Short mmCIF file of C-alpha atoms and ligand atoms in Angstrom, two decimals:
data_model
loop_
_atom_site.label_atom_id
_atom_site.label_comp_id
_atom_site.label_asym_id
_atom_site.label_seq_id
_atom_site.Cartn_x
_atom_site.Cartn_y
_atom_site.Cartn_z
CA MET A 1 -0.99 -16.15 23.12
CA PRO A 2 -2.11 -13.01 24.98
CA LEU A 3 -0.78 -9.73 23.00
CA THR A 4 1.76 -8.23 25.37
CA LEU A 5 2.55 -4.49 24.82
CA THR A 6 4.86 -2.30 26.91
CA ARG A 7 1.51 0.16 26.34
CA SER A 8 -1.48 -1.71 26.59
CA ASP A 9 -3.57 1.73 25.93
CA LEU A 10 -1.74 1.13 21.97
CA LEU A 11 -4.47 -1.45 21.91
CA GLN A 12 -7.69 0.91 21.01
CA GLN A 13 -10.64 -1.00 20.21
CA GLN A 14 -13.09 2.13 19.57
CA ASN A 15 -13.62 4.91 16.82
CA PHE A 16 -12.18 8.13 17.51
CA ILE A 17 -14.17 11.14 16.58
CA ASN A 18 -13.79 14.74 17.13
CA GLY A 19 -11.05 13.86 19.80
CA ARG A 20 -12.85 11.43 21.72
CA TRP A 21 -12.51 7.62 21.63
CA CYS A 22 -16.37 5.96 21.18
CA ASP A 23 -18.44 2.78 20.25
CA GLY A 24 -20.38 2.88 16.68
CA ILE A 25 -23.93 4.43 17.29
CA GLY A 26 -25.44 1.13 16.48
CA SER A 27 -23.21 -0.82 19.15
CA THR A 28 -22.33 -3.95 17.33
CA ARG A 29 -18.77 -5.18 17.01
CA HIS A 30 -16.69 -7.54 14.48
CA GLU A 31 -13.85 -9.62 15.55
CA VAL A 32 -10.00 -9.15 14.75
CA ALA A 33 -8.31 -12.77 14.64
CA ASP A 34 -4.82 -13.66 14.32
CA PRO A 35 -4.31 -14.93 11.05
CA ALA A 36 -2.01 -17.81 12.07
CA THR A 37 -4.34 -19.25 14.13
CA GLY A 38 -7.81 -17.79 13.28
CA ALA A 39 -8.39 -16.95 16.91
CA ALA A 40 -10.26 -13.59 17.45
CA PHE A 41 -8.07 -11.59 20.21
CA ALA A 42 -9.84 -8.31 19.98
CA SER A 43 -12.68 -6.67 18.64
CA VAL A 44 -13.81 -2.93 17.11
CA PRO A 45 -16.95 -1.34 16.22
CA ASP A 46 -19.04 -2.47 13.10
CA SER A 47 -19.55 1.32 12.10
CA GLY A 48 -22.30 2.37 9.73
CA ALA A 49 -23.29 5.37 8.06
CA ALA A 50 -24.14 7.72 11.15
CA ASP A 51 -20.94 7.15 12.13
CA ALA A 52 -19.07 8.01 9.07
CA GLN A 53 -21.20 11.03 9.08
CA ALA A 54 -20.13 11.94 12.42
CA ALA A 55 -16.76 11.96 11.38
CA THR A 56 -17.26 14.07 8.27
CA ALA A 57 -19.04 16.55 10.35
CA ALA A 58 -15.90 16.48 12.68
CA ALA A 59 -13.70 16.69 9.95
CA GLN A 60 -15.41 19.61 8.00
CA ALA A 61 -15.40 21.48 11.38
CA ALA A 62 -11.64 21.50 12.13
CA PHE A 63 -10.72 22.11 8.67
CA ASP A 64 -10.82 25.99 8.80
CA GLY A 65 -8.55 25.87 12.18
CA TRP A 66 -6.44 23.26 10.60
CA ARG A 67 -5.57 25.12 7.10
CA ALA A 68 -5.19 28.19 8.83
CA LEU A 69 -2.36 27.05 10.71
CA PRO A 70 1.32 28.19 10.03
CA ALA A 71 2.57 25.47 7.96
CA ARG A 72 5.54 25.01 10.42
CA ASP A 73 2.94 24.40 13.16
CA ARG A 74 1.24 21.58 11.24
CA ALA A 75 4.87 20.46 10.62
CA ARG A 76 5.54 20.29 14.30
CA PHE A 77 2.45 17.92 15.01
CA LEU A 78 3.76 15.93 12.12
CA LYS A 79 7.22 15.73 13.75
CA ARG A 80 5.85 15.05 17.27
CA TRP A 81 3.36 12.28 15.99
CA ASN A 82 6.38 10.56 14.08
CA ALA A 83 8.61 10.74 17.36
CA LEU A 84 6.24 8.79 19.08
CA ILE A 85 5.83 6.08 16.15
CA VAL A 86 9.30 5.64 16.45
CA ALA A 87 9.50 5.16 20.48
CA ASN A 88 6.96 2.98 20.17
CA THR A 89 7.98 0.80 17.41
CA GLU A 90 8.07 -2.49 19.25
CA ASP A 91 4.50 -2.40 20.40
CA LEU A 92 3.57 -1.15 17.00
CA ALA A 93 4.93 -3.87 15.30
CA LYS A 94 3.45 -6.49 17.43
CA ILE A 95 0.23 -5.38 16.63
CA ILE A 96 0.85 -5.22 12.89
CA SER A 97 2.11 -8.94 13.42
CA ARG A 98 -0.61 -10.12 15.35
CA GLU A 99 -3.35 -8.91 13.27
CA GLN A 100 -1.71 -9.25 9.65
CA GLY A 101 0.67 -12.34 10.37
CA LYS A 102 3.93 -10.80 8.80
CA PRO A 103 6.96 -11.84 10.74
CA LEU A 104 8.07 -9.47 13.71
CA ALA A 105 11.15 -8.32 11.77
CA GLU A 106 9.00 -7.53 8.54
CA ALA A 107 6.77 -5.31 10.83
CA ARG A 108 9.53 -3.39 12.24
CA GLY A 109 10.97 -2.35 9.02
CA GLU A 110 7.06 -1.75 8.12
CA VAL A 111 7.10 0.92 11.31
CA ALA A 112 10.55 2.38 9.70
CA TYR A 113 9.11 2.55 6.38
CA GLY A 114 5.79 4.06 7.66
CA SER A 115 7.25 6.37 9.99
CA ALA A 116 9.88 7.63 7.02
CA TYR A 117 6.74 9.06 4.97
CA VAL A 118 5.49 11.05 8.43
CA GLU A 119 8.99 12.30 8.67
CA TRP A 120 9.24 13.27 4.98
CA PHE A 121 5.65 15.00 4.77
CA SER A 122 6.70 17.03 8.18
CA GLU A 123 9.37 18.34 6.42
CA GLU A 124 7.55 19.14 3.04
CA ALA A 125 4.68 20.62 4.53
CA VAL A 126 6.86 24.22 4.51
CA ARG A 127 7.29 24.06 1.06
CA THR A 128 4.15 24.30 -0.71
CA TYR A 129 5.49 27.03 -2.67
CA GLY A 130 2.94 28.94 -5.16
CA GLU A 131 4.10 31.20 -8.15
CA ILE A 132 4.22 34.66 -8.78
CA ILE A 133 3.48 35.04 -12.65
CA PRO A 134 5.42 37.34 -14.65
CA GLU A 135 3.65 40.67 -15.47
CA GLN A 136 1.60 40.31 -18.70
CA VAL A 137 -0.46 43.49 -18.52
CA ARG A 138 0.93 46.52 -16.85
CA GLY A 139 -0.91 46.93 -13.70
CA LYS A 140 -2.06 43.62 -13.06
CA LYS A 141 -0.54 40.99 -10.51
CA MET A 142 -1.11 37.38 -11.00
CA MET A 143 -0.43 34.38 -8.72
CA ALA A 144 -1.01 30.86 -8.65
CA THR A 145 -1.30 29.72 -4.86
CA ARG A 146 -1.80 26.37 -3.35
CA GLU A 147 -4.26 25.16 -0.79
CA ALA A 148 -5.77 22.20 1.01
CA VAL A 149 -8.28 20.27 -0.87
CA GLY A 150 -10.44 19.77 2.15
CA VAL A 151 -11.74 16.95 3.93
CA VAL A 152 -10.17 13.56 2.76
CA ALA A 153 -11.33 10.30 3.04
CA ALA A 154 -8.84 7.52 3.43
CA ILE A 155 -9.32 4.00 2.76
CA THR A 156 -6.39 1.57 3.26
CA PRO A 157 -5.68 -2.59 2.80
CA TRP A 158 -4.76 -4.93 5.36
CA ASN A 159 -1.30 -5.80 3.61
CA PHE A 160 0.55 -3.04 5.39
CA PRO A 161 -1.70 -1.78 7.91
CA LEU A 162 0.60 0.90 9.21
CA ALA A 163 2.86 2.05 6.19
CA MET A 164 -0.46 2.32 3.76
CA ILE A 165 -2.74 4.50 6.29
CA ALA A 166 0.78 6.69 7.46
CA ARG A 167 1.24 7.72 3.64
CA LYS A 168 -1.99 9.16 3.24
CA ILE A 169 -2.56 10.74 6.44
CA ALA A 170 0.91 12.35 6.95
CA PRO A 171 0.84 14.39 3.11
CA ALA A 172 -3.19 15.15 3.96
CA LEU A 173 -2.52 16.98 7.05
CA ALA A 174 0.93 18.70 6.08
CA ALA A 175 -1.11 19.86 3.24
CA GLY A 176 -3.80 21.34 5.56
CA CYS A 177 -6.68 18.91 4.99
CA THR A 178 -8.56 17.02 7.71
CA VAL A 179 -9.11 13.12 7.43
CA ILE A 180 -11.52 10.59 7.96
CA ALA A 181 -10.40 7.12 7.45
CA LYS A 182 -11.64 3.62 7.54
CA PRO A 183 -8.96 0.75 7.78
CA ALA A 184 -9.18 -2.75 6.22
CA GLU A 185 -11.52 -5.09 8.72
CA ASP A 186 -8.74 -7.78 8.91
CA THR A 187 -6.27 -5.02 10.50
CA PRO A 188 -8.00 -2.25 11.96
CA LEU A 189 -5.91 -2.11 15.56
CA THR A 190 -2.59 -0.80 14.08
CA ALA A 191 -4.46 2.16 12.50
CA LEU A 192 -6.21 3.03 15.60
CA ALA A 193 -2.92 2.85 17.41
CA LEU A 194 -1.71 5.13 15.18
CA VAL A 195 -4.25 7.54 15.70
CA LYS A 196 -3.67 7.00 19.72
CA LEU A 197 -0.27 8.19 18.96
CA ALA A 198 -1.28 11.24 16.94
CA GLU A 199 -3.94 12.24 19.47
CA GLU A 200 -0.78 11.83 21.98
CA ALA A 201 1.28 14.36 19.49
CA GLY A 202 -1.71 17.00 20.18
CA ILE A 203 -3.20 17.01 16.72
CA PRO A 204 -6.51 18.61 17.51
CA PRO A 205 -9.98 17.09 17.62
CA GLY A 206 -11.61 16.26 14.42
CA VAL A 207 -8.32 16.76 12.13
CA LEU A 208 -7.67 12.90 12.35
CA ASN A 209 -10.86 10.89 12.71
CA ILE A 210 -11.45 6.83 12.28
CA VAL A 211 -14.21 4.46 11.77
CA THR A 212 -13.83 1.08 11.65
CA SER A 213 -16.20 -1.72 9.73
CA SER A 214 -16.54 -4.96 8.85
CA ARG A 215 -16.78 -5.89 5.06
CA GLU A 216 -20.41 -6.30 5.07
CA LYS A 217 -20.79 -2.64 6.19
CA VAL A 218 -17.87 -1.43 4.38
CA ALA A 219 -20.00 -0.04 1.58
CA GLU A 220 -22.29 1.67 4.02
CA VAL A 221 -19.70 3.59 5.58
CA VAL A 222 -17.82 4.40 2.62
CA GLY A 223 -20.97 5.31 0.64
CA ALA A 224 -21.75 7.85 2.99
CA TRP A 225 -18.67 9.58 2.28
CA LEU A 226 -18.90 8.92 -1.56
CA ALA A 227 -22.65 10.67 -1.38
CA ASP A 228 -21.21 13.58 0.40
CA SER A 229 -20.25 16.88 -0.96
CA ARG A 230 -18.42 18.08 2.28
CA VAL A 231 -15.86 14.99 1.31
CA ARG A 232 -13.63 16.56 -1.29
CA LYS A 233 -11.05 13.81 -2.01
CA VAL A 234 -10.92 10.14 -1.54
CA THR A 235 -7.55 8.32 -1.47
CA PHE A 236 -7.49 4.77 -1.86
CA THR A 237 -5.20 1.78 -1.70
CA GLY A 238 -6.40 -1.53 -2.88
CA SER A 239 -7.75 -3.74 -5.20
CA THR A 240 -8.85 -2.30 -9.04
CA ALA A 241 -12.17 -3.39 -8.59
CA VAL A 242 -12.74 -1.43 -5.71
CA GLY A 243 -10.78 1.17 -6.90
CA LYS A 244 -13.31 1.23 -10.27
CA HIS A 245 -16.32 1.29 -7.66
CA LEU A 246 -15.17 4.45 -5.98
CA ALA A 247 -14.40 6.27 -8.96
CA ARG A 248 -17.97 5.90 -10.48
CA GLU A 249 -19.71 6.22 -7.08
CA SER A 250 -17.87 9.87 -6.39
CA ALA A 251 -18.66 11.13 -9.63
CA GLY A 252 -21.57 12.51 -8.20
CA THR A 253 -20.06 15.15 -6.21
CA LEU A 254 -17.04 15.48 -8.30
CA LYS A 255 -14.20 14.37 -5.64
CA ARG A 256 -10.56 14.32 -6.24
CA LEU A 257 -9.24 10.78 -6.15
CA SER A 258 -6.07 8.86 -5.77
CA LEU A 259 -5.97 5.43 -6.31
CA GLU A 260 -3.19 2.72 -5.81
CA LEU A 261 -4.62 0.03 -7.10
CA GLY A 262 -3.21 -3.91 -7.75
CA GLY A 263 -0.68 -4.89 -10.19
CA ASN A 264 0.83 -7.97 -11.81
CA ALA A 265 4.26 -6.97 -12.31
CA PRO A 266 6.63 -8.50 -14.48
CA PHE A 267 10.16 -9.49 -13.41
CA ILE A 268 12.89 -9.93 -16.62
CA VAL A 269 16.09 -11.79 -16.28
CA PHE A 270 17.80 -11.22 -19.76
CA ASP A 271 20.70 -13.48 -20.44
CA ASP A 272 23.26 -11.06 -19.69
CA ALA A 273 22.16 -10.37 -16.20
CA ASP A 274 23.99 -11.51 -12.96
CA LEU A 275 22.05 -13.94 -12.00
CA ASP A 276 22.95 -14.04 -8.21
CA ALA A 277 21.98 -10.76 -8.17
CA ALA A 278 18.67 -11.44 -10.27
CA VAL A 279 17.67 -14.15 -7.63
CA GLY A 280 18.39 -11.89 -4.79
CA GLY A 281 16.30 -8.96 -6.10
CA LEU A 282 13.29 -11.66 -6.71
CA MET A 283 13.30 -12.91 -3.30
CA ALA A 284 13.47 -9.36 -1.64
CA ALA A 285 10.50 -8.42 -4.21
CA LYS A 286 8.72 -11.52 -4.13
CA PHE A 287 8.92 -12.80 -0.65
CA ARG A 288 8.26 -9.49 1.56
CA ASN A 289 5.11 -10.02 3.46
CA GLY A 290 4.87 -13.67 1.97
CA GLY A 291 4.09 -11.80 -1.74
CA GLN A 292 1.08 -9.98 -0.46
CA THR A 293 2.26 -6.79 -1.79
CA CYS A 294 1.15 -4.89 -4.97
CA VAL A 295 4.26 -4.72 -6.22
CA SER A 296 5.14 -8.41 -5.79
CA PRO A 297 6.44 -9.86 -9.05
CA ASN A 298 3.57 -12.18 -10.42
CA ARG A 299 5.16 -13.32 -13.74
CA VAL A 300 9.05 -14.07 -14.09
CA TYR A 301 10.43 -13.94 -17.64
CA VAL A 302 13.85 -15.63 -18.04
CA HIS A 303 15.64 -15.98 -21.38
CA HIS A 304 15.98 -19.67 -22.37
CA ALA A 305 20.04 -19.72 -22.08
CA VAL A 306 19.65 -18.99 -18.22
CA TYR A 307 16.46 -20.33 -17.62
CA ALA A 308 17.63 -23.82 -15.87
CA GLU A 309 20.24 -22.28 -14.01
CA PHE A 310 18.00 -19.36 -12.55
CA ALA A 311 15.11 -21.92 -11.68
CA GLN A 312 17.63 -23.90 -10.01
CA ARG A 313 19.66 -21.17 -8.07
CA LEU A 314 16.19 -19.53 -7.00
CA SER A 315 14.76 -22.56 -5.95
CA ALA A 316 17.39 -23.38 -3.72
CA ARG A 317 16.94 -20.03 -1.95
CA ILE A 318 13.41 -20.45 -1.81
CA GLU A 319 13.78 -23.99 -0.05
CA ALA A 320 15.76 -22.64 2.64
CA LEU A 321 13.16 -20.12 3.81
CA ARG A 322 11.69 -20.68 7.02
CA MET A 323 7.73 -20.54 7.61
CA GLY A 324 6.23 -19.79 10.72
CA PRO A 325 4.23 -17.79 13.29
CA ALA A 326 5.00 -13.75 13.20
CA SER A 327 5.70 -14.00 16.73
CA ARG A 328 8.80 -16.19 16.00
CA GLU A 329 11.90 -14.25 15.67
CA ASP A 330 13.43 -16.65 12.53
CA SER A 331 10.13 -17.07 10.93
CA GLN A 332 10.85 -15.57 7.50
CA ILE A 333 7.15 -16.30 5.98
CA GLY A 334 4.19 -15.84 8.10
CA PRO A 335 0.74 -16.83 7.22
CA MET A 336 -1.51 -15.58 4.65
CA ILE A 337 -4.07 -12.91 5.77
CA ASN A 338 -7.10 -15.45 5.60
CA SER A 339 -8.73 -18.41 4.19
CA ARG A 340 -10.15 -16.59 1.24
CA ALA A 341 -6.63 -15.70 0.27
CA VAL A 342 -5.22 -19.03 0.54
CA ASP A 343 -8.43 -20.11 -1.30
CA LYS A 344 -7.20 -17.73 -4.41
CA ILE A 345 -3.41 -18.73 -4.33
CA GLU A 346 -4.51 -22.72 -4.43
CA SER A 347 -6.80 -21.82 -7.36
CA HIS A 348 -3.92 -20.00 -9.29
CA VAL A 349 -1.81 -22.93 -8.76
CA GLN A 350 -3.95 -25.27 -9.49
CA ASP A 351 -4.97 -23.54 -12.62
CA ALA A 352 -1.43 -23.00 -13.60
CA LEU A 353 -0.53 -26.94 -13.26
CA ALA A 354 -3.63 -27.66 -15.09
CA ARG A 355 -2.25 -25.61 -17.86
CA GLY A 356 0.81 -27.01 -18.74
CA GLY A 357 2.61 -25.47 -15.49
CA LYS A 358 5.25 -27.72 -13.93
CA LEU A 359 5.73 -27.87 -10.07
CA LEU A 360 9.14 -27.36 -8.78
CA LEU A 361 8.40 -26.68 -5.40
CA GLY A 362 5.48 -26.38 -2.55
CA GLY A 363 2.39 -25.65 -4.15
CA LYS A 364 0.01 -26.68 -1.23
CA ARG A 365 -0.90 -25.49 2.22
CA VAL A 366 1.27 -26.51 5.15
CA ARG A 367 0.76 -27.02 9.09
CA ASN A 368 4.31 -26.91 10.65
CA ASN A 369 2.67 -27.74 14.27
CA VAL A 370 -0.50 -28.37 15.63
CA ALA A 371 -1.09 -24.80 16.60
CA ASP A 372 -1.27 -23.46 13.13
CA GLY A 373 -4.51 -22.47 11.52
CA PRO A 374 -5.06 -23.41 7.74
CA ASN A 375 -3.26 -20.21 6.07
CA TYR A 376 -0.05 -21.47 5.63
CA PHE A 377 0.79 -21.78 2.26
CA ALA A 378 4.21 -23.18 0.91
CA PRO A 379 6.75 -21.04 -1.09
CA THR A 380 6.02 -22.18 -4.32
CA VAL A 381 7.73 -22.56 -8.00
CA ILE A 382 5.98 -23.16 -10.94
CA ALA A 383 7.77 -23.63 -14.31
CA GLU A 384 7.02 -23.56 -17.96
CA ALA A 385 4.09 -20.99 -17.05
CA ASN A 386 2.65 -19.40 -20.18
CA HIS A 387 -0.21 -16.61 -20.71
CA ASP A 388 -3.31 -18.90 -20.71
CA MET A 389 -2.73 -19.52 -16.84
CA ALA A 390 -4.94 -16.97 -14.41
CA LEU A 391 -1.84 -16.01 -13.06
CA ALA A 392 -0.49 -14.17 -16.04
CA SER A 393 -3.78 -11.94 -15.74
CA GLU A 394 -4.48 -11.67 -12.17
CA GLU A 395 -2.57 -10.95 -8.73
CA THR A 396 -1.68 -14.21 -6.95
CA PHE A 397 -1.00 -12.03 -3.82
CA GLY A 398 1.01 -15.01 -2.24
CA PRO A 399 4.25 -16.83 -2.34
CA VAL A 400 4.07 -18.25 -5.93
CA VAL A 401 6.87 -17.83 -8.26
CA ALA A 402 5.82 -18.43 -12.02
CA LEU A 403 8.85 -18.75 -14.28
CA PHE A 404 7.94 -17.80 -18.03
CA ARG A 405 10.64 -18.49 -20.85
CA PHE A 406 11.37 -15.85 -23.79
CA SER A 407 14.03 -15.50 -26.37
CA ASP A 408 14.45 -11.93 -27.35
CA GLU A 409 13.70 -8.58 -26.05
CA GLU A 410 10.89 -7.53 -28.21
CA GLU A 411 8.95 -10.57 -27.37
CA VAL A 412 9.44 -10.27 -23.59
CA LEU A 413 8.62 -6.46 -23.73
CA ARG A 414 5.09 -7.05 -25.87
CA LEU A 415 4.70 -10.30 -23.04
CA ALA A 416 5.21 -8.06 -19.94
CA ASN A 417 3.15 -5.17 -21.21
CA ASP A 418 0.31 -7.89 -22.00
CA THR A 419 -1.79 -6.76 -18.78
CA PRO A 420 -4.31 -3.94 -17.79
CA PHE A 421 -2.17 -3.60 -14.78
CA GLY A 422 0.72 -1.21 -14.75
CA LEU A 423 2.27 -0.61 -11.42
CA ALA A 424 5.67 -2.19 -11.34
CA ALA A 425 8.47 -4.00 -13.46
CA TYR A 426 11.69 -5.48 -12.55
CA PHE A 427 14.54 -6.18 -15.25
CA TYR A 428 18.29 -7.52 -14.80
CA THR A 429 20.72 -7.03 -17.57
CA ARG A 430 24.23 -5.85 -17.61
CA ASP A 431 23.66 -4.09 -21.04
CA ILE A 432 23.92 -0.54 -20.43
CA VAL A 433 22.31 0.51 -23.54
CA ARG A 434 19.07 -2.02 -23.04
CA VAL A 435 18.56 -0.33 -19.96
CA SER A 436 17.51 2.84 -21.20
CA ARG A 437 15.43 0.97 -23.88
CA VAL A 438 13.58 -1.25 -21.88
CA ALA A 439 13.00 1.21 -18.91
CA GLU A 440 11.23 3.42 -21.41
CA ARG A 441 9.42 1.13 -22.98
CA LEU A 442 7.75 -0.96 -20.07
CA GLN A 443 4.19 0.58 -19.14
CA THR A 444 4.33 0.94 -15.26
CA GLY A 445 4.48 3.56 -12.76
CA ILE A 446 7.71 2.01 -11.36
CA VAL A 447 10.59 0.08 -12.62
CA GLY A 448 13.52 -1.64 -10.87
CA ILE A 449 16.48 -1.86 -12.33
CA ASN A 450 19.00 -4.47 -11.35
CA GLU A 451 17.13 -3.74 -8.15
CA GLY A 452 14.29 -5.66 -6.07
CA ALA A 453 13.36 -3.24 -3.46
CA LEU A 454 12.25 -0.07 -4.85
CA ALA A 455 9.79 1.50 -2.04
CA SER A 456 11.04 4.90 -0.40
CA GLU A 457 9.43 7.98 0.79
CA ALA A 458 11.91 9.74 -1.08
CA ALA A 459 10.43 8.25 -4.46
CA PRO A 460 7.07 8.82 -6.42
CA PHE A 461 4.87 5.86 -6.08
CA GLY A 462 1.94 4.78 -7.78
CA GLY A 463 0.79 3.13 -10.96
CA VAL A 464 -0.93 3.63 -14.88
CA LYS A 465 -3.48 1.95 -16.97
CA GLU A 466 -5.64 0.22 -14.44
CA SER A 467 -3.30 0.44 -11.52
CA GLY A 468 -4.60 3.86 -10.92
CA TYR A 469 -3.44 7.23 -10.34
CA GLY A 470 -1.60 9.84 -8.25
CA ARG A 471 1.54 9.73 -6.46
CA GLU A 472 2.85 9.13 -2.79
CA GLY A 473 5.84 9.91 -1.37
CA SER A 474 8.57 12.32 -2.99
CA SER A 475 8.14 16.22 -3.77
CA HIS A 476 5.06 15.11 -5.65
CA GLY A 477 3.16 13.22 -2.79
CA LEU A 478 1.50 16.72 -1.61
CA ASP A 479 0.49 17.50 -4.98
CA ASP A 480 -2.94 14.94 -4.54
CA TYR A 481 -4.03 16.94 -1.61
CA MET A 482 -4.03 20.36 -2.75
CA GLN A 483 -5.38 22.54 -5.47
CA THR A 484 -4.22 25.78 -7.41
CA LYS A 485 -5.90 28.86 -7.08
CA TYR A 486 -5.19 31.69 -9.69
CA GLN A 487 -5.36 35.15 -8.12
CA CYS A 488 -5.21 38.30 -10.42
CA GLN A 489 -5.33 41.61 -8.76
CA GLY A 490 -6.01 44.76 -10.93
CA GLY A 491 -5.66 48.52 -10.75
CA LEU A 492 -1.83 48.65 -9.72
CA ALA A 493 -0.72 50.89 -12.55
P1 LIG B 501 -9.82 -4.36 -1.14
O1 LIG B 501 -10.43 -5.13 -1.23
O2 LIG B 501 -9.75 -3.41 -2.40
O3 LIG B 501 -9.72 -3.59 0.19
C1 LIG B 501 -9.37 -2.40 0.21
C2 LIG B 501 -10.13 -1.18 1.50
O4 LIG B 501 -11.21 -0.96 0.59
C3 LIG B 501 -10.33 -2.10 2.89
O5 LIG B 501 -10.56 -0.89 3.52
C4 LIG B 501 -11.67 -2.58 2.14
O6 LIG B 501 -12.56 -2.76 3.27
C5 LIG B 501 -12.27 -1.15 1.39
N1 LIG B 501 -13.67 -1.86 0.66
C6 LIG B 501 -13.89 -3.16 0.26
N2 LIG B 501 -14.91 -3.17 -0.52
C7 LIG B 501 -15.22 -1.80 -0.94
C8 LIG B 501 -16.55 -1.22 -0.93
N3 LIG B 501 -17.46 -2.08 -1.60
N4 LIG B 501 -16.62 0.36 -1.32
C9 LIG B 501 -15.80 0.81 -0.30
N5 LIG B 501 -14.48 0.15 0.18
C10 LIG B 501 -14.50 -1.04 -0.09
O7 LIG B 501 -7.99 -4.84 -1.13
P2 LIG B 501 -7.68 -5.39 -0.21
O8 LIG B 501 -7.51 -6.82 -0.53
O9 LIG B 501 -7.55 -4.83 1.08
O10 LIG B 501 -5.77 -5.43 -0.45
C11 LIG B 501 -5.19 -5.86 -1.49
C12 LIG B 501 -5.00 -4.89 -3.00
O11 LIG B 501 -4.84 -3.67 -2.45
C13 LIG B 501 -4.26 -5.76 -3.71
O12 LIG B 501 -5.00 -5.36 -5.28
C14 LIG B 501 -3.02 -4.84 -4.02
O13 LIG B 501 -2.30 -4.81 -5.36
C15 LIG B 501 -3.61 -3.41 -3.48
N6 LIG B 501 -2.37 -2.70 -3.21
C16 LIG B 501 -2.15 -1.81 -3.74
C17 LIG B 501 -1.17 -0.90 -3.59
C18 LIG B 501 -0.60 0.50 -4.09
O14 LIG B 501 0.32 0.88 -3.55
N7 LIG B 501 -0.88 0.19 -5.64
C19 LIG B 501 -0.43 -1.04 -2.22
C20 LIG B 501 -1.12 -2.35 -1.20
C21 LIG B 501 -2.17 -2.64 -1.88
P3 LIG B 501 -12.86 -4.06 3.91
O15 LIG B 501 -11.54 -4.67 4.50
O16 LIG B 501 -13.56 -4.01 5.13
O17 LIG B 501 -13.02 -5.31 2.93
#
């Protein structure tokens, strides 16, 4: 099916460097496929080191002018950009759905979510206050001012192709940084459409640059940025393995790093929980984007007293989910992003069943009709999960719910924290004293208490342990893009 947009010019298929749309210097391209069918429907440059270096040079040249703009002027550019994102929601949602596979309704939600960050940082841009330090020695004035760190490289994953890049570009530009971006191989088109709207908003040439590449060439593109001392910061969302690689490789030039990495979220249902609310919260947290989210619960711990009841109510809700292509308005779960993702989900399910898991629902690939490709995986529930299973220590990133049994608070806290990851955790209880006790002891950057939908531009989003460092959103969101300068002026007595 052709991708029909109100504005066909939003389907950009070139790099954007120094205010110009251009092909890669090496002129090879890679294809972008619809995850629902596997059919290619667009292509973008398969860029290399030379393209990456051209983007860096443009961003470096634009930096002095951009950071010197009054904060209010930078804010105006962001507001104009945001207005264009909102006005083109439907086209952006169609592009997201087509290249990423999430249902259209969810894709519209992602546009609103990403746009909220742009709006938020257009407002925060004018509040990057410093400090006047009270006089310590007569005649000496001391100040701490905040300034933009410089050229920022932004590297983003495929699961939220609009929101993940918007929540990096917006704070970077608000702070006065310039940006070079590389979207994921599977989903470059949404990012290119966003940049097209940024161009239309009048953001000056060189301030925002984007380079696309295939998985085979990504190390070359990003490697050119990691080795370049003009790039002062890397902001990355993606897997922990790649995050560690970036930390190692950027050490040579001591870049600032923000790493939003993988998770393996525990979701705890205590025996005093409101079970319907817990089922609702789990459905929201688990099935957003078909389970392909970093804060998706991978381990659901249910108190043995309510285990059977919870499993039964949950399975009834999951069984009613409608799978289908993103383009169908009533789809609730689309295809997974690609066949590698489905292979991983399948291997986690098989491993769990081989290690004592009991299959309550799903457990296999499905094809609803002949047009479907091989990337659909049935929503799955596995009971009697245990910590020997791969899904207890690795992200499954798919529509698989694993139900673990527990009998007391101490035990479940030990199990919940028994992971190298520390992004999000959730728990449901009606005991107010337990609320603060458990929230304090969970080793994660984000805790949902009787709530499954946590993301907000007004809140600090990020992890601890091997889920990374840095925070996106909130009043803290600009900190990662700014550095503090201490100024001491003498001779004033
Ligand atoms: P990924 O494989 O780490 O890829 C993320 C980005 O890094 C992509 O642009 C990818 O490019 C690039 N990349 C891959 N290998 C690289 C290398 N050697 N050097 C430099 N860049 C490289 O992760 P993903 O599979 O796209 O995304 C899923 C992961 O993201 C999950 O672990 C999920 O939990 C995490 N995530 C975290 C958050 C958060 O806020 N903490 C949010 C969303 C997702 P290619 O696409 O070309 O390979």
